[in-house]
Tab-separated table of C-alpha atoms and ligand atoms in Angstrom:
chain	number	residue	atom	x	y	z
C	34	MET	CA	25.762	-28.299	5.478
C	35	GLY	CA	27.072	-31.360	3.613
C	36	ALA	CA	29.339	-31.283	0.590
C	37	VAL	CA	26.519	-32.321	-1.734
C	38	ALA	CA	24.279	-29.486	-0.666
C	39	SER	CA	27.107	-26.935	-0.873
C	40	GLY	CA	27.887	-28.164	-4.358
C	41	LEU	CA	24.288	-27.806	-5.437
C	42	ARG	CA	24.104	-24.286	-4.142
C	43	ALA	CA	26.771	-23.326	-6.634
C	44	LEU	CA	24.482	-24.386	-9.480
C	45	ARG	CA	21.636	-22.395	-10.918
C	46	TRP	CA	18.612	-23.755	-9.131
C	47	SER	CA	16.641	-24.053	-12.258
C	48	GLU	CA	19.223	-26.575	-13.448
C	49	VAL	CA	18.950	-28.532	-10.242
C	50	LEU	CA	15.184	-28.478	-10.301
C	51	ARG	CA	14.730	-29.628	-13.875
C	52	TRP	CA	14.580	-33.238	-14.727
C	53	PRO	CA	12.246	-35.358	-16.746
C	54	SER	CA	9.329	-36.261	-14.506
C	55	ALA	CA	9.495	-39.815	-15.834
C	56	THR	CA	12.755	-40.266	-13.919
C	57	VAL	CA	11.113	-39.323	-10.657
C	58	ARG	CA	8.045	-41.355	-11.467
C	59	GLN	CA	9.908	-44.654	-11.572
C	60	GLY	CA	10.372	-44.403	-7.773
C	61	GLY	CA	12.195	-46.776	-5.513
C	62	ASP	CA	15.646	-46.919	-7.040
C	63	GLU	CA	18.769	-45.185	-5.783
C	64	VAL	CA	18.949	-42.554	-8.509
C	65	ASP	CA	15.416	-41.276	-7.994
C	66	ALA	CA	15.780	-41.101	-4.235
C	67	SER	CA	19.036	-39.204	-4.554
C	68	GLU	CA	17.519	-36.735	-7.018
C	69	LEU	CA	14.689	-35.967	-4.639
C	70	ALA	CA	17.174	-35.701	-1.779
C	71	ALA	CA	19.290	-33.297	-3.833
C	72	LEU	CA	16.227	-31.210	-4.567
C	73	ARG	CA	15.339	-31.163	-0.866
C	74	ASP	CA	18.889	-30.136	0.089
C	75	SER	CA	18.822	-27.343	-2.481
C	76	VAL	CA	15.514	-25.866	-1.346
C	77	ARG	CA	16.538	-26.202	2.297
C	78	ALA	CA	19.846	-24.457	1.606
C	79	PHE	CA	18.030	-21.583	-0.083
C	80	CYS	CA	15.616	-21.323	2.844
C	81	ASP	CA	18.433	-21.459	5.421
C	82	GLU	CA	20.240	-18.655	3.657
C	83	HIS	CA	17.391	-16.399	2.556
C	84	VAL	CA	14.101	-17.290	4.221
C	85	ARG	CA	14.558	-18.466	7.847
C	86	PRO	CA	16.864	-15.633	8.983
C	87	THR	CA	14.301	-12.980	8.039
C	88	ALA	CA	11.016	-14.784	8.775
C	89	ARG	CA	10.600	-13.291	12.269
C	90	GLU	CA	11.044	-9.719	11.069
C	91	ARG	CA	8.587	-10.219	8.217
C	92	ASP	CA	6.108	-11.744	10.657
C	93	ARG	CA	6.474	-8.867	13.138
C	94	ALA	CA	6.148	-6.207	10.449
C	95	GLU	CA	3.481	-8.040	8.406
C	96	ALA	CA	5.950	-7.398	5.580
C	97	TYR	CA	5.314	-8.961	2.192
C	98	PRO	CA	8.371	-10.988	1.046
C	99	ALA	CA	8.864	-8.996	-2.177
C	100	GLU	CA	12.648	-9.156	-1.902
C	101	LEU	CA	12.588	-12.985	-2.002
C	102	LEU	CA	10.524	-13.332	-5.168
C	103	PRO	CA	13.244	-12.667	-7.783
C	104	GLY	CA	15.503	-15.286	-6.141
C	105	LEU	CA	12.690	-17.819	-5.871
C	106	ALA	CA	11.799	-17.221	-9.515
C	107	GLU	CA	15.432	-17.467	-10.583
C	108	VAL	CA	15.942	-20.841	-8.939
C	109	GLY	CA	12.716	-22.248	-10.336
C	110	VAL	CA	10.570	-22.475	-7.194
C	111	LEU	CA	7.832	-20.089	-8.352
C	112	GLY	CA	7.406	-22.082	-11.551
C	113	ALA	CA	8.051	-25.512	-10.018
C	114	VAL	CA	5.082	-27.288	-11.663
C	115	ILE	CA	4.866	-25.104	-14.761
C	116	PRO	CA	6.182	-26.919	-17.851
C	117	GLU	CA	9.560	-25.872	-19.187
C	118	GLU	CA	8.069	-24.540	-22.426
C	119	HIS	CA	6.256	-21.939	-20.324
C	120	GLY	CA	9.341	-21.006	-18.308
C	121	GLY	CA	8.858	-23.355	-15.352
C	122	ALA	CA	10.845	-26.224	-13.848
C	123	GLY	CA	8.393	-28.958	-14.888
C	124	LEU	CA	8.386	-30.841	-11.584
C	125	ASP	CA	5.878	-33.606	-11.006
C	126	ALA	CA	3.947	-34.225	-7.775
C	127	ALA	CA	6.893	-35.888	-6.012
C	128	GLY	CA	9.236	-32.977	-6.664
C	129	TYR	CA	6.568	-30.366	-5.943
C	130	ARG	CA	5.796	-31.968	-2.575
C	131	VAL	CA	9.471	-31.664	-1.593
C	132	VAL	CA	9.625	-27.968	-2.562
C	133	ILE	CA	6.424	-27.124	-0.692
C	134	GLU	CA	7.363	-29.124	2.399
C	135	GLU	CA	10.649	-27.242	2.689
C	136	LEU	CA	8.975	-23.854	2.196
C	137	GLY	CA	6.379	-24.842	4.806
C	138	ALA	CA	9.156	-25.610	7.269
C	139	ALA	CA	10.899	-22.281	6.679
C	140	ASP	CA	8.020	-19.790	6.384
C	141	SER	CA	4.379	-20.712	5.880
C	142	SER	CA	3.466	-17.234	4.617
C	143	LEU	CA	5.850	-17.788	1.736
C	144	ARG	CA	4.666	-21.370	1.297
C	145	SER	CA	1.104	-20.134	1.073
C	146	LEU	CA	2.023	-17.610	-1.626
C	147	VAL	CA	3.685	-20.368	-3.689
C	148	SER	CA	0.924	-22.927	-3.037
C	149	VAL	CA	-1.733	-20.566	-4.372
C	150	ASN	CA	0.386	-19.445	-7.320
C	151	LEU	CA	1.085	-23.028	-8.375
C	152	GLY	CA	-1.358	-25.460	-6.752
C	153	LEU	CA	-4.469	-23.394	-7.353
C	154	VAL	CA	-3.710	-21.056	-10.247
C	155	ALA	CA	-0.996	-22.493	-12.522
C	156	ARG	CA	-2.383	-26.024	-12.312
C	157	SER	CA	-5.886	-24.741	-13.145
C	158	ILE	CA	-4.638	-22.818	-16.165
C	159	LEU	CA	-2.754	-25.936	-17.273
C	160	ARG	CA	-5.814	-28.135	-16.836
C	161	TRP	CA	-8.558	-25.833	-18.107
C	162	GLY	CA	-6.825	-23.055	-20.042
C	163	THR	CA	-6.630	-22.588	-23.791
C	164	GLU	CA	-3.205	-22.445	-25.446
C	165	GLU	CA	-3.538	-18.660	-25.556
C	166	GLN	CA	-4.378	-18.439	-21.851
C	167	GLN	CA	-1.436	-20.689	-20.985
C	168	ALA	CA	0.959	-18.649	-23.109
C	169	ARG	CA	-0.379	-15.390	-21.682
C	170	TRP	CA	-0.212	-16.214	-17.975
C	171	LEU	CA	2.088	-19.160	-17.170
C	172	PRO	CA	5.481	-17.554	-17.954
C	173	GLY	CA	4.571	-14.593	-15.740
C	174	LEU	CA	3.517	-16.875	-12.869
C	175	ALA	CA	6.907	-18.595	-13.094
C	176	ARG	CA	8.633	-15.172	-12.978
C	177	GLY	CA	6.838	-14.124	-9.803
C	178	GLU	CA	3.937	-12.144	-11.239
C	179	LEU	CA	1.680	-14.092	-8.962
C	180	GLY	CA	-1.742	-15.619	-9.382
C	181	ALA	CA	-4.678	-15.521	-6.954
C	182	PHE	CA	-7.780	-17.668	-6.468
C	183	GLY	CA	-10.881	-15.588	-5.806
C	184	LEU	CA	-13.636	-17.906	-4.586
C	185	THR	CA	-14.600	-16.820	-1.053
C	186	GLU	CA	-17.049	-13.958	-0.531
C	187	PRO	CA	-18.182	-12.202	2.629
C	188	GLY	CA	-21.462	-14.165	2.512
C	189	ALA	CA	-20.155	-17.362	0.880
C	190	GLY	CA	-17.304	-19.228	2.570
C	191	SER	CA	-17.768	-22.962	3.141
C	192	ASN	CA	-20.685	-22.851	0.733
C	193	PRO	CA	-19.451	-21.075	-2.415
C	194	SER	CA	-22.733	-21.746	-4.215
C	195	GLN	CA	-24.143	-18.846	-2.164
C	196	MET	CA	-21.882	-16.419	-4.024
C	197	THR	CA	-23.449	-13.246	-5.341
C	198	SER	CA	-20.698	-11.831	-7.586
C	199	ARG	CA	-22.135	-11.513	-11.087
C	200	ALA	CA	-20.628	-11.447	-14.547
C	201	VAL	CA	-23.144	-10.063	-17.008
C	202	ARG	CA	-22.633	-10.857	-20.704
C	203	GLY	CA	-23.071	-7.785	-22.896
C	204	PRO	CA	-22.577	-7.223	-26.625
C	205	ASP	CA	-18.824	-6.744	-26.207
C	206	GLY	CA	-17.842	-8.979	-23.340
C	207	TRP	CA	-18.460	-9.522	-19.622
C	208	THR	CA	-18.864	-7.033	-16.788
C	209	ILE	CA	-18.079	-8.352	-13.321
C	210	ASP	CA	-19.411	-6.839	-10.087
C	211	GLY	CA	-19.020	-8.232	-6.596
C	212	ALA	CA	-16.790	-8.656	-3.576
C	213	LYS	CA	-14.310	-11.306	-2.470
C	214	ILE	CA	-12.554	-11.779	0.850
C	215	PHE	CA	-9.410	-13.444	2.231
C	216	ILE	CA	-7.822	-13.772	-1.227
C	217	THR	CA	-4.156	-14.812	-1.037
C	218	ASN	CA	-1.986	-12.832	-3.516
C	219	GLY	CA	-5.130	-10.816	-4.268
C	220	SER	CA	-3.646	-7.331	-4.155
C	221	LEU	CA	-0.009	-7.834	-5.174
C	222	GLY	CA	-0.385	-10.431	-7.908
C	223	ALA	CA	-0.924	-10.196	-11.652
C	224	VAL	CA	-4.029	-12.287	-12.273
C	225	THR	CA	-6.951	-13.533	-10.214
C	226	MET	CA	-9.238	-16.440	-10.961
C	227	VAL	CA	-12.518	-14.701	-10.190
C	228	PHE	CA	-15.556	-16.924	-9.699
C	229	ALA	CA	-18.881	-15.235	-10.452
C	230	ARG	CA	-22.409	-16.114	-11.562
C	231	ALA	CA	-22.610	-15.738	-15.315
C	232	VAL	CA	-25.727	-13.941	-16.468
C	233	VAL	CA	-26.555	-14.233	-20.171
C	234	ASP	CA	-29.722	-12.655	-21.593
C	235	GLY	CA	-30.959	-12.204	-18.040
C	236	GLN	CA	-30.545	-15.939	-17.273
C	237	ASP	CA	-28.258	-17.284	-14.513
C	238	ARG	CA	-25.920	-19.675	-16.377
C	239	GLY	CA	-24.081	-20.762	-13.232
C	240	ILE	CA	-20.788	-20.110	-11.511
C	241	THR	CA	-18.041	-19.367	-14.017
C	242	CYS	CA	-14.306	-18.737	-13.631
C	243	PHE	CA	-12.711	-15.663	-15.250
C	244	LEU	CA	-9.009	-14.842	-15.512
C	245	VAL	CA	-8.987	-11.216	-14.416
C	246	PRO	CA	-5.836	-9.076	-14.670
C	247	GLN	CA	-5.334	-7.349	-11.317
C	248	ASP	CA	-4.635	-4.067	-13.113
C	249	ALA	CA	-8.047	-4.131	-14.844
C	250	PRO	CA	-10.054	-0.959	-14.194
C	251	GLY	CA	-12.583	-1.614	-11.420
C	252	TYR	CA	-10.461	-4.284	-9.665
C	253	VAL	CA	-9.390	-3.042	-6.253
C	254	GLY	CA	-7.470	-5.339	-3.886
C	255	THR	CA	-6.901	-4.182	-0.317
C	256	GLN	CA	-4.658	-6.070	2.085
C	257	ILE	CA	-6.199	-7.344	5.305
C	258	HIS	CA	-4.021	-6.663	8.362
C	259	GLY	CA	-4.086	-8.059	11.882
C	260	LYS	CA	-4.103	-11.769	11.008
C	261	LEU	CA	-3.239	-14.268	13.761
C	262	GLY	CA	-0.673	-15.951	11.518
C	263	LEU	CA	0.576	-16.074	7.923
C	264	ARG	CA	1.173	-12.419	8.618
C	265	SER	CA	3.624	-11.672	5.830
C	266	GLY	CA	1.346	-13.027	3.124
C	267	ASP	CA	-0.848	-10.832	0.944
C	268	THR	CA	-4.401	-11.675	2.042
C	269	ALA	CA	-6.785	-9.253	0.386
C	270	GLU	CA	-10.374	-8.233	0.081
C	271	LEU	CA	-11.441	-7.489	-3.443
C	272	ALA	CA	-13.938	-4.968	-4.720
C	273	LEU	CA	-15.000	-5.739	-8.281
C	274	ASP	CA	-16.779	-2.764	-9.737
C	275	GLY	CA	-17.651	-3.022	-13.404
C	276	VAL	CA	-14.549	-5.072	-14.305
C	277	ARG	CA	-14.555	-5.762	-18.062
C	278	VAL	CA	-13.203	-9.033	-19.502
C	279	GLY	CA	-13.655	-10.877	-22.786
C	280	ASP	CA	-14.866	-14.338	-23.774
C	281	ASP	CA	-11.239	-15.393	-24.057
C	282	ASP	CA	-10.831	-14.711	-20.306
C	283	VAL	CA	-13.311	-17.442	-19.353
C	284	LEU	CA	-11.367	-20.360	-17.836
C	285	GLY	CA	-13.142	-23.594	-18.714
C	286	GLU	CA	-16.766	-23.353	-19.720
C	287	VAL	CA	-19.474	-20.832	-18.910
C	288	GLY	CA	-21.291	-22.460	-15.987
C	289	GLY	CA	-18.328	-24.798	-15.348
C	290	GLY	CA	-16.765	-22.719	-12.581
C	291	MET	CA	-17.345	-25.187	-9.740
C	292	LYS	CA	-15.598	-27.934	-11.730
C	293	VAL	CA	-12.607	-25.604	-12.068
C	294	ALA	CA	-12.742	-24.675	-8.372
C	295	LEU	CA	-13.030	-28.252	-7.103
C	296	SER	CA	-10.217	-29.568	-9.280
C	297	ALA	CA	-8.051	-26.632	-8.150
C	298	LEU	CA	-8.821	-27.360	-4.511
C	299	ASP	CA	-7.692	-30.982	-4.982
C	300	ASP	CA	-4.274	-29.650	-5.977
C	301	GLY	CA	-4.311	-26.837	-3.420
C	302	ARG	CA	-5.164	-29.135	-0.512
C	303	PHE	CA	-2.362	-31.520	-1.476
C	304	SER	CA	0.023	-28.587	-1.382
C	305	LEU	CA	-1.376	-27.459	1.939
C	306	ALA	CA	-0.944	-30.924	3.443
C	307	ALA	CA	2.690	-31.070	2.290
C	308	GLY	CA	3.335	-27.600	3.719
C	309	ALA	CA	1.755	-28.611	7.032
C	310	VAL	CA	4.091	-31.614	7.250
C	311	GLY	CA	7.017	-29.231	6.751
C	312	LEU	CA	5.740	-26.922	9.492
C	313	ALA	CA	5.263	-29.823	11.921
C	314	ARG	CA	8.716	-31.148	11.117
C	315	GLU	CA	10.231	-27.748	11.849
C	316	ALA	CA	8.374	-27.665	15.175
C	317	LEU	CA	9.940	-30.997	16.129
C	318	GLU	CA	13.429	-30.075	14.919
C	319	VAL	CA	13.601	-26.829	16.906
C	320	SER	CA	12.091	-28.586	19.934
C	321	LEU	CA	14.670	-31.371	19.829
C	322	ARG	CA	17.444	-28.780	19.665
C	323	TYR	CA	15.983	-26.745	22.509
C	324	ALA	CA	15.268	-29.767	24.694
C	325	SER	CA	18.829	-31.001	24.390
C	326	GLU	CA	20.267	-27.542	25.275
C	327	ARG	CA	17.877	-26.373	28.008
C	328	GLU	CA	18.904	-27.639	31.436
C	329	GLN	CA	16.639	-27.916	34.473
C	330	TRP	CA	17.047	-30.158	37.528
C	331	GLY	CA	20.699	-30.692	36.673
C	332	GLY	CA	20.342	-31.934	33.094
C	333	PRO	CA	18.785	-31.331	29.675
C	334	ILE	CA	14.988	-31.365	29.673
C	335	ALA	CA	15.256	-33.839	26.762
C	336	GLY	CA	15.909	-36.458	29.441
C	337	LYS	CA	12.554	-35.849	31.166
C	338	GLN	CA	9.911	-38.445	30.435
C	339	LEU	CA	7.068	-35.981	30.001
C	340	VAL	CA	9.113	-33.848	27.585
C	341	GLN	CA	9.912	-36.995	25.622
C	342	GLU	CA	6.204	-37.731	25.508
C	343	LEU	CA	5.654	-34.374	23.776
C	344	LEU	CA	8.496	-35.027	21.333
C	345	ALA	CA	7.383	-38.597	20.612
C	346	ALA	CA	3.810	-37.486	19.976
C	347	MET	CA	5.091	-34.925	17.485
C	348	HIS	CA	7.142	-37.575	15.716
C	349	VAL	CA	4.152	-39.923	15.453
C	350	ASP	CA	1.933	-37.142	14.032
C	351	ILE	CA	4.584	-36.185	11.456
C	352	GLN	CA	5.136	-39.769	10.320
C	353	ALA	CA	1.403	-40.340	9.949
C	354	ALA	CA	0.822	-37.067	8.093
C	355	SER	CA	3.782	-37.707	5.837
C	356	GLY	CA	2.452	-41.166	4.958
C	357	LEU	CA	-0.900	-39.659	3.964
C	358	VAL	CA	0.872	-37.138	1.724
C	359	ASP	CA	2.897	-40.007	0.205
C	360	ALA	CA	-0.384	-41.727	-0.672
C	361	VAL	CA	-1.556	-38.602	-2.517
C	362	VAL	CA	1.755	-38.303	-4.386
C	363	GLU	CA	1.521	-41.926	-5.486
C	364	ARG	CA	-1.964	-41.458	-6.879
C	365	LYS	CA	-1.141	-38.177	-8.550
C	366	LEU	CA	1.898	-39.741	-10.238
C	367	ALA	CA	-0.345	-42.563	-11.424
C	368	GLY	CA	-2.776	-39.980	-12.809
C	369	VAL	CA	-5.617	-41.202	-10.596
C	370	ARG	CA	-8.201	-38.787	-9.164
C	371	CYS	CA	-7.773	-38.776	-5.411
C	372	THR	CA	-10.183	-36.416	-3.655
C	373	LEU	CA	-10.617	-38.838	-0.716
C	374	GLU	CA	-6.857	-39.150	-0.176
C	375	VAL	CA	-6.355	-35.388	-0.604
C	376	SER	CA	-9.041	-34.438	1.938
C	377	THR	CA	-7.769	-37.078	4.354
C	378	ALA	CA	-4.189	-35.762	4.072
C	379	LYS	CA	-5.297	-32.103	4.318
C	380	LEU	CA	-7.442	-32.742	7.377
C	381	PHE	CA	-4.900	-34.831	9.260
C	382	ALA	CA	-1.732	-32.933	8.316
C	383	THR	CA	-3.104	-29.469	9.096
C	384	GLU	CA	-4.603	-30.555	12.434
C	385	ALA	CA	-1.352	-32.409	13.220
C	386	SER	CA	0.641	-29.262	12.450
C	387	VAL	CA	-1.428	-27.328	15.030
C	388	ARG	CA	-0.868	-30.088	17.621
C	389	CYS	CA	2.866	-30.230	16.893
C	390	ALA	CA	3.373	-26.468	17.020
C	391	ASP	CA	1.399	-26.315	20.280
C	392	ARG	CA	3.565	-29.052	21.817
C	393	ALA	CA	6.647	-27.199	20.574
C	394	VAL	CA	5.552	-24.093	22.505
C	395	GLN	CA	5.143	-26.313	25.596
C	396	VAL	CA	8.650	-27.766	25.206
C	397	HIS	CA	10.045	-24.221	25.039
C	398	GLY	CA	8.238	-23.144	28.219
C	399	GLY	CA	8.037	-19.365	28.642
C	400	TYR	CA	10.528	-18.890	25.807
C	401	GLY	CA	8.009	-20.453	23.457
C	402	TYR	CA	5.562	-17.698	24.236
C	403	VAL	CA	7.743	-14.950	22.761
C	404	ASP	CA	9.152	-14.847	19.248
C	405	GLU	CA	12.806	-15.324	20.169
C	406	TYR	CA	12.208	-18.870	18.964
C	407	PRO	CA	10.105	-19.651	15.874
C	408	VAL	CA	7.590	-21.900	17.649
C	409	GLN	CA	4.941	-19.286	18.428
C	410	ARG	CA	4.955	-18.198	14.765
C	411	LEU	CA	4.629	-21.866	13.767
C	412	LEU	CA	1.579	-22.224	16.015
C	413	ARG	CA	-0.077	-19.064	14.684
C	414	ASP	CA	0.665	-20.041	11.073
C	415	ALA	CA	-0.515	-23.627	11.565
C	416	ARG	CA	-3.838	-22.364	12.919
C	417	GLY	CA	-4.676	-20.824	9.542
C	418	THR	CA	-4.195	-24.075	7.653
C	419	THR	CA	-7.229	-25.722	9.277
C	420	LEU	CA	-9.417	-22.864	8.017
C	421	TYR	CA	-8.649	-22.225	4.386
C	422	GLU	CA	-9.201	-24.368	1.295
C	423	GLY	CA	-12.033	-25.961	3.228
C	424	THR	CA	-12.170	-25.967	7.033
C	425	SER	CA	-11.551	-29.181	8.980
C	426	GLN	CA	-15.319	-29.566	9.313
C	427	VAL	CA	-15.687	-29.323	5.537
C	428	GLN	CA	-12.966	-31.970	5.061
C	429	HIS	CA	-14.827	-34.310	7.454
C	430	LEU	CA	-17.983	-33.781	5.396
C	431	ILE	CA	-16.196	-34.439	2.090
C	432	ILE	CA	-14.673	-37.638	3.488
C	433	GLY	CA	-18.011	-38.698	4.954
C	434	ARG	CA	-19.792	-38.084	1.659
C	435	LEU	CA	-17.214	-40.082	-0.285
C	436	LEU	CA	-17.441	-42.976	2.186
C	437	THR	CA	-21.232	-43.108	2.410
C	438	GLY	CA	-22.434	-41.567	-0.820
C	439	VAL	CA	-24.640	-39.252	1.263
C	440	SER	CA	-24.037	-35.508	1.594
C	441	ALA	CA	-24.289	-34.180	5.157
C	442	PHE	CA	-23.440	-30.574	4.242
E	128	FAD	C1	-5.263	-16.797	5.662
E	128	FAD	C2	-6.386	-17.130	4.746
E	128	FAD	C3	-6.175	-17.237	3.390
E	128	FAD	C4	-7.231	-17.513	2.520
E	128	FAD	N1	-7.001	-17.566	1.171
E	128	FAD	C5	-8.057	-17.734	0.329
E	128	FAD	C6	-7.867	-17.662	-1.088
E	128	FAD	O1	-6.739	-17.492	-1.583
E	128	FAD	N2	-8.958	-17.767	-1.900
E	128	FAD	C7	-10.218	-17.951	-1.393
E	128	FAD	O2	-11.148	-18.035	-2.178
E	128	FAD	N3	-10.428	-18.043	-0.045
E	128	FAD	C8	-9.379	-17.925	0.817
E	128	FAD	N4	-9.583	-17.978	2.178
E	128	FAD	C9	-10.928	-18.158	2.676
E	128	FAD	C10	-11.189	-19.521	3.305
E	128	FAD	O3	-11.162	-20.510	2.313
E	128	FAD	C11	-12.511	-19.435	4.062
E	128	FAD	O4	-12.271	-18.614	5.201
E	128	FAD	C12	-13.027	-20.808	4.449
E	128	FAD	O5	-13.470	-21.507	3.320
E	128	FAD	C13	-14.179	-20.734	5.461
E	128	FAD	O6	-15.171	-19.832	5.056
E	128	FAD	P1	-15.687	-18.732	6.098
E	128	FAD	O7	-14.504	-18.051	6.666
E	128	FAD	O8	-16.728	-17.923	5.453
E	128	FAD	O9	-16.330	-19.583	7.281
E	128	FAD	P2	-17.832	-20.191	7.326
E	128	FAD	O10	-18.137	-20.936	6.080
E	128	FAD	O11	-18.752	-19.124	7.756
E	128	FAD	O12	-17.660	-21.245	8.496
E	128	FAD	C14	-17.689	-20.867	9.887
E	128	FAD	C15	-17.643	-22.156	10.711
E	128	FAD	O13	-18.781	-22.978	10.402
E	128	FAD	C16	-18.347	-24.262	10.008
E	128	FAD	N5	-19.265	-24.800	8.991
E	128	FAD	C17	-19.680	-24.212	7.835
E	128	FAD	N6	-20.493	-25.030	7.171
E	128	FAD	C18	-20.626	-26.151	7.895
E	128	FAD	C19	-21.346	-27.378	7.748
E	128	FAD	N7	-22.093	-27.645	6.666
E	128	FAD	N8	-21.243	-28.306	8.726
E	128	FAD	C20	-20.452	-28.079	9.798
E	128	FAD	N9	-19.745	-26.958	10.000
E	128	FAD	C21	-19.831	-26.011	9.064
E	128	FAD	C22	-16.949	-24.067	9.450
E	128	FAD	O14	-16.194	-25.250	9.470
E	128	FAD	C23	-16.422	-23.011	10.413
E	128	FAD	O15	-15.987	-23.631	11.584
E	128	FAD	C24	-8.523	-17.730	3.066
E	128	FAD	C25	-8.737	-17.654	4.441
E	128	FAD	C26	-7.693	-17.360	5.282
E	128	FAD	C27	-7.946	-17.280	6.768
């Protein structure tokens, strides 16, 4: 590790992570580049020390990374995009991308936990929440009392409008009944954005988002085990049985739930694309190391043309995916809506991460098939990223609709 990175490790992370976003926004000059590089070195150093060495054991045991959360909160990662007045680090899109990319390289289960906490939940509360809702939930999210995003149901995945969870308005608030599935942070978090059909005076008023405390009576989150990848994350099914919330727990407007969900997914998919770039980069880095050390036919396999083809293809995928994420960062910093760029980056980066991790297993030969090296975990984790926050097919359809103006869903 270089002197700069060692020096930064001596600092409190929250100090390293905080800077006025305007400084980052200027882009292009030496100072900004070095600040982002310092941030990257800091997150990487934390991951090298605390995350990478234990990732295999967590993956094998499907063990939730509870022991890492206080450290991640302390250094500012869990509150990376939450404004300082709410206890966060106040990073903008450029800084957030760096944090997520590094977490994605080290452990995608952990990256997923942070992406949902920040990309989907914190950003939604910032965009749609009242001052009271922001003050109630954001400081806790930054401390590691995590947030979850409860959209998917057993009968409503790619098409959330088929959801059947209901929130019935009574004289003293709302009563929510229903079921959700595959909800990240859904059983070990503090709050879940629950999407349900609002029913007022017997009339369906449309999908609405509620901020539901996970300790509310009637909320039961149960972890799902046996996942192919992302095995140390908390992926839960939710039973919602007469959960009571008030009007002040509605996020956004009654009937405005899909607006909340779609804006959240724009942020979530950006985060996912950045994490996928990190995963693909890790696949290449470990493959380069292995290929230069592994000798067959009297020399390192790195000197074999067909191995170089695998490595070169990984490099090309990573550069392309990274460029697409750059395009999203640029537009987010400019404050421009960028659903087309986000879906394009999510689709390409997640598919590229699967290709890169698969090639990495090939470079490692039989050793890639066991978990002595991280590449098989990378492949299993990458596979999940093409499924959630809209499958690859759904991303194609979003892109197609935006290009043609015609929905083919
Ligand atoms: C690890 C993990 C974490 C998750 N975390 C969350 C979370 O935090 N919150 C949350 O709400 N959800 C979460 N999900 C759920 C995820 O978003 C859904 O699994 C995803 O949206 C797909 O829904 P589905 O599984 O019901 O598949 P389906 O919608 O049943 O799709 C099955 C197949 O049909 C294809 N398909 C569907 N519709 C079309 C169409 N119109 N045209 C062409 N092909 C189509 C799909 O692409 C897919 O290949 C998570 C899932 C996983 C695996």
